[in-house]
PDB file of C-alpha atoms in Angstrom:
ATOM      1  CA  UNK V   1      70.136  90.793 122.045  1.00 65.00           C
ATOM      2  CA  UNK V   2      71.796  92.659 119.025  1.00 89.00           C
ATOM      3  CA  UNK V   3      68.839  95.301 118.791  1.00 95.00           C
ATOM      4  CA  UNK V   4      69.868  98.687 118.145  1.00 96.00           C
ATOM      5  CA  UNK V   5      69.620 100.462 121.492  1.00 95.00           C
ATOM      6  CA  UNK V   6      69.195 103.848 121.037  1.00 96.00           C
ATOM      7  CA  UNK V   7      67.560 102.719 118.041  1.00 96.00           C
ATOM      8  CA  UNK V   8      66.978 106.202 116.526  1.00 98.00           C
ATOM      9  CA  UNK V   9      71.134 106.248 115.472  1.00 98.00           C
ATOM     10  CA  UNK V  10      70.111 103.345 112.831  1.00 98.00           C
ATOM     11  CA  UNK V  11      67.283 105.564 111.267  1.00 98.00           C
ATOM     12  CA  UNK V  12      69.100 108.516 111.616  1.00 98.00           C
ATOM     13  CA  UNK V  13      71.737 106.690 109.568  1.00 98.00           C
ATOM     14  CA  UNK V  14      69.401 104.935 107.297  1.00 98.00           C
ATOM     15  CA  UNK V  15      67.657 108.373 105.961  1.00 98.00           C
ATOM     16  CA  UNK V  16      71.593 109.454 105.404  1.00 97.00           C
ATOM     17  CA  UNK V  17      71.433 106.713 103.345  1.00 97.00           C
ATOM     18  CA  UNK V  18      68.051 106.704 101.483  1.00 98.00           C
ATOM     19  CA  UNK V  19      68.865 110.525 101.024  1.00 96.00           C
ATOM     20  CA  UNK V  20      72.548 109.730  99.316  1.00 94.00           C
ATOM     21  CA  UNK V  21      70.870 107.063  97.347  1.00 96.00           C
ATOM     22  CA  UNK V  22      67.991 109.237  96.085  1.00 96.00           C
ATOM     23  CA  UNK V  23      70.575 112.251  95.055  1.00 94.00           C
ATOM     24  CA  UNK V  24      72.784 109.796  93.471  1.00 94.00           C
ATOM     25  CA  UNK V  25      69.648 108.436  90.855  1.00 94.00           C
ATOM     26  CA  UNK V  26      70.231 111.695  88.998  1.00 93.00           C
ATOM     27  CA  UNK V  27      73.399 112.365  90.464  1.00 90.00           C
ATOM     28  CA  UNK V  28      73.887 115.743  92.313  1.00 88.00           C
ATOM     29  CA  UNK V  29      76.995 117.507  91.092  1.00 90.00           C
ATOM     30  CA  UNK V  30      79.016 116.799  94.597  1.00 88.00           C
ATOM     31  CA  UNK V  31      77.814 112.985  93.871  1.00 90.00           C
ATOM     32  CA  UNK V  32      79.239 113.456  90.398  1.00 91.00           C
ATOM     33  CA  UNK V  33      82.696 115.134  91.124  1.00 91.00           C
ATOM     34  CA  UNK V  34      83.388 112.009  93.632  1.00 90.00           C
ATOM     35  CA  UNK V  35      82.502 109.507  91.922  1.00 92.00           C
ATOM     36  CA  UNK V  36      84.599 110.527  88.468  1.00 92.00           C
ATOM     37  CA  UNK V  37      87.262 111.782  90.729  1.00 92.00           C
ATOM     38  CA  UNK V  38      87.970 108.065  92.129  1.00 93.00           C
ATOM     39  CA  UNK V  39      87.711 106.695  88.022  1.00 94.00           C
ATOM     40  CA  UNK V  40      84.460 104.879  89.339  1.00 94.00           C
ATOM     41  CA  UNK V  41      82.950 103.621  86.025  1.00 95.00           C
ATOM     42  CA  UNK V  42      79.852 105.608  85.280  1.00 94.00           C
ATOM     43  CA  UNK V  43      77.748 102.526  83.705  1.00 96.00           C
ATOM     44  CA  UNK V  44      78.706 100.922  87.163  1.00 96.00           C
ATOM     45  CA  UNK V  45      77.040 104.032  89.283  1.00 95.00           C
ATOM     46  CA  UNK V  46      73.574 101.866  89.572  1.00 96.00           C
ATOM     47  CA  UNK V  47      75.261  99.516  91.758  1.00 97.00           C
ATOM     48  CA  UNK V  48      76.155 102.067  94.495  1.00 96.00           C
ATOM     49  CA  UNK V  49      72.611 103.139  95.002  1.00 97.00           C
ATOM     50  CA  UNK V  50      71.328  99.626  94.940  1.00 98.00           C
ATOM     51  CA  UNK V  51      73.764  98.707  97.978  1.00 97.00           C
ATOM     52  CA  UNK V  52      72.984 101.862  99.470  1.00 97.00           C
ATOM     53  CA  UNK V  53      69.286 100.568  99.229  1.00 98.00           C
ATOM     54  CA  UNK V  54      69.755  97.311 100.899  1.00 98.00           C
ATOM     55  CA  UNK V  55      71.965  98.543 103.427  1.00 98.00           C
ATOM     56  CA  UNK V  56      69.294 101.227 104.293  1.00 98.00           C
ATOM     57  CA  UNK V  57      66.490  98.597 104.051  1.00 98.00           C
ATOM     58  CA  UNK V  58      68.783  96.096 106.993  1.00 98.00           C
ATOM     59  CA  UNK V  59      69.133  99.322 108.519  1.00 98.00           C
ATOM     60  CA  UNK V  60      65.562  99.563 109.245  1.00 98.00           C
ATOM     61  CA  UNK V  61      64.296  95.817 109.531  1.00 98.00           C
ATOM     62  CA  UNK V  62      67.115  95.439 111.816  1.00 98.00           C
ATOM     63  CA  UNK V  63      65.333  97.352 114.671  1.00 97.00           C
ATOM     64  CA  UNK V  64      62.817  94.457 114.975  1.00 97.00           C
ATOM     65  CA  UNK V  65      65.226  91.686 113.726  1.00 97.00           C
ATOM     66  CA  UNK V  66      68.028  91.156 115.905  1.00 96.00           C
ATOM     67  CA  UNK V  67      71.194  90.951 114.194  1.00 96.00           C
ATOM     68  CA  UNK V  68      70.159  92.840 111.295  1.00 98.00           C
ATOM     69  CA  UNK V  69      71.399  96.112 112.044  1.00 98.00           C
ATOM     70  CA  UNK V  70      74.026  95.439 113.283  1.00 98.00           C
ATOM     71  CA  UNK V  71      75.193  93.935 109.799  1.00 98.00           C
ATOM     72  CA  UNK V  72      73.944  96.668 108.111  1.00 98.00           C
ATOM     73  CA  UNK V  73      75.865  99.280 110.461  1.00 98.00           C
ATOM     74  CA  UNK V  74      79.280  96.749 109.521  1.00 98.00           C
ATOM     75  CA  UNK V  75      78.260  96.773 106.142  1.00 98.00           C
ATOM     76  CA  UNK V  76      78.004 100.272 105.821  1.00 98.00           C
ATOM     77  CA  UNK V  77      81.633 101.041 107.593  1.00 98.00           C
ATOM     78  CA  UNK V  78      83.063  98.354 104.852  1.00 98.00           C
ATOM     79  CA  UNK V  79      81.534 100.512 102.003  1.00 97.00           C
ATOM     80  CA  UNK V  80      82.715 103.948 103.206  1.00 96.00           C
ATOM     81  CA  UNK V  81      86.543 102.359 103.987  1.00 96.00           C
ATOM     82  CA  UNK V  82      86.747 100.688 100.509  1.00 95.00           C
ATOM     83  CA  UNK V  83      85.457 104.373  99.151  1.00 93.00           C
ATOM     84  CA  UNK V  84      88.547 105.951 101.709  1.00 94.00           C
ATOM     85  CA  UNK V  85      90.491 103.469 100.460  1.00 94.00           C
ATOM     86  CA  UNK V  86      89.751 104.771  95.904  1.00 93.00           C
ATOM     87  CA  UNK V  87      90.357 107.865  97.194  1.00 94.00           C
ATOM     88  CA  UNK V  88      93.508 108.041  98.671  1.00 94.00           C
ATOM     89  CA  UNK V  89      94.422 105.511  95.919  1.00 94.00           C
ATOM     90  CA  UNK V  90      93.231 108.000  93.316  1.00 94.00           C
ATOM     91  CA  UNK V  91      94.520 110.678  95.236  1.00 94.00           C
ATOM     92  CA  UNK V  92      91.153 112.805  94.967  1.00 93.00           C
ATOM     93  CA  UNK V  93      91.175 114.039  98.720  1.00 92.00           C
ATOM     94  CA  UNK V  94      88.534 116.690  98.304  1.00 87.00           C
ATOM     95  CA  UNK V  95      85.554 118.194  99.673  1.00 85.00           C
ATOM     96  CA  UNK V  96      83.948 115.343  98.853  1.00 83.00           C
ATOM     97  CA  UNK V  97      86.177 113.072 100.452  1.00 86.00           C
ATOM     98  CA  UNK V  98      86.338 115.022 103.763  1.00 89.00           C
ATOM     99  CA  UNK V  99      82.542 115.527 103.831  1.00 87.00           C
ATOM    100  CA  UNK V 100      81.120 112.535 102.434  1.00 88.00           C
ATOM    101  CA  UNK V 101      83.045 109.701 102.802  1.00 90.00           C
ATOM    102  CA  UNK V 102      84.543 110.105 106.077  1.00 94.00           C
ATOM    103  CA  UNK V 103      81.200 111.883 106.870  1.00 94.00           C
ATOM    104  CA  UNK V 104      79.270 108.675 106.186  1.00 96.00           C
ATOM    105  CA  UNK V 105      82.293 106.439 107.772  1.00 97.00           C
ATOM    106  CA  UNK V 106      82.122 108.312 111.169  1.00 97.00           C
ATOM    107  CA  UNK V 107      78.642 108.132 111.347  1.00 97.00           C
ATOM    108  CA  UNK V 108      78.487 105.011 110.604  1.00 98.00           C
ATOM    109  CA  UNK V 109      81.236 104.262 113.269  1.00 98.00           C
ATOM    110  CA  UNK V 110      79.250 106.088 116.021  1.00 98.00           C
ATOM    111  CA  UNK V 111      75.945 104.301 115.222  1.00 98.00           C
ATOM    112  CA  UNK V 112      77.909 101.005 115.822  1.00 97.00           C
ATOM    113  CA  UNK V 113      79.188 102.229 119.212  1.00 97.00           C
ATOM    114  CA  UNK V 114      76.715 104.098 120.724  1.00 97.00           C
ATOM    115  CA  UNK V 115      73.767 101.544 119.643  1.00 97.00           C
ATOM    116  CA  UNK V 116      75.750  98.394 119.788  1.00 96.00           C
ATOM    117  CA  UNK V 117      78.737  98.359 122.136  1.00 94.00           C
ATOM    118  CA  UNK V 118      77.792 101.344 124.750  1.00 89.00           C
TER     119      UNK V 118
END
């Protein structure tokens, strides 16, 4: 009960993840223009990947732990609505915005459905 079942959503969402947290150690320019176009501190920057980390790494125990994933895949939609959230409050509805955040939020949404509810 509470395994991810298809569980190849969850690690198709996880290396989303580990991907977004490796181009965000030396941040890629599309990284960059988001995160200074929500006012995000830049000496606060580290934090993001490290969550993005530990939500990747419940991501994957969760396929043999149940329970695990699926706080992971909640975690994860709480992340990318708190980012929707600095960047309709910073008005910087971009690219990035478009792609990115809601990218990673609907993703994030379908991995809950189609491994956990469907």
């Amino acid at each position: 009960m509470y395994l991810p079942d298809p569980s190849w959503t969850v690690v198709a969402l996880a290396a989303l993840l580990l991907l977004d947290a490796v181009l965000s150690v030396k941040p890629a320019k599309f990284i960059d223009v988001c995160l200074t176009g929500v006012n995000f501190p830049r000496n606060w920057w580290w934090a993001l990947i490290v969550i993005k980390l530990v939500a990747v790494a419940g991501l994957i125990i969760g396929i043999w732990v149940p329970g695990v994933a699926l706080a992971a895949t909640v975690g994860v939609i709480a992340y990318f609505l708190c980012a929707g959230v600095a960047h309709v409050r910073a008005k910087f509805l971009q690219q990035e915005f478009w792609v990115n955040c809601l990218g990673f939020l609907g993703s994030a949404v379908l991995v809950l459905i189609f491994a956990f509810i469907v």
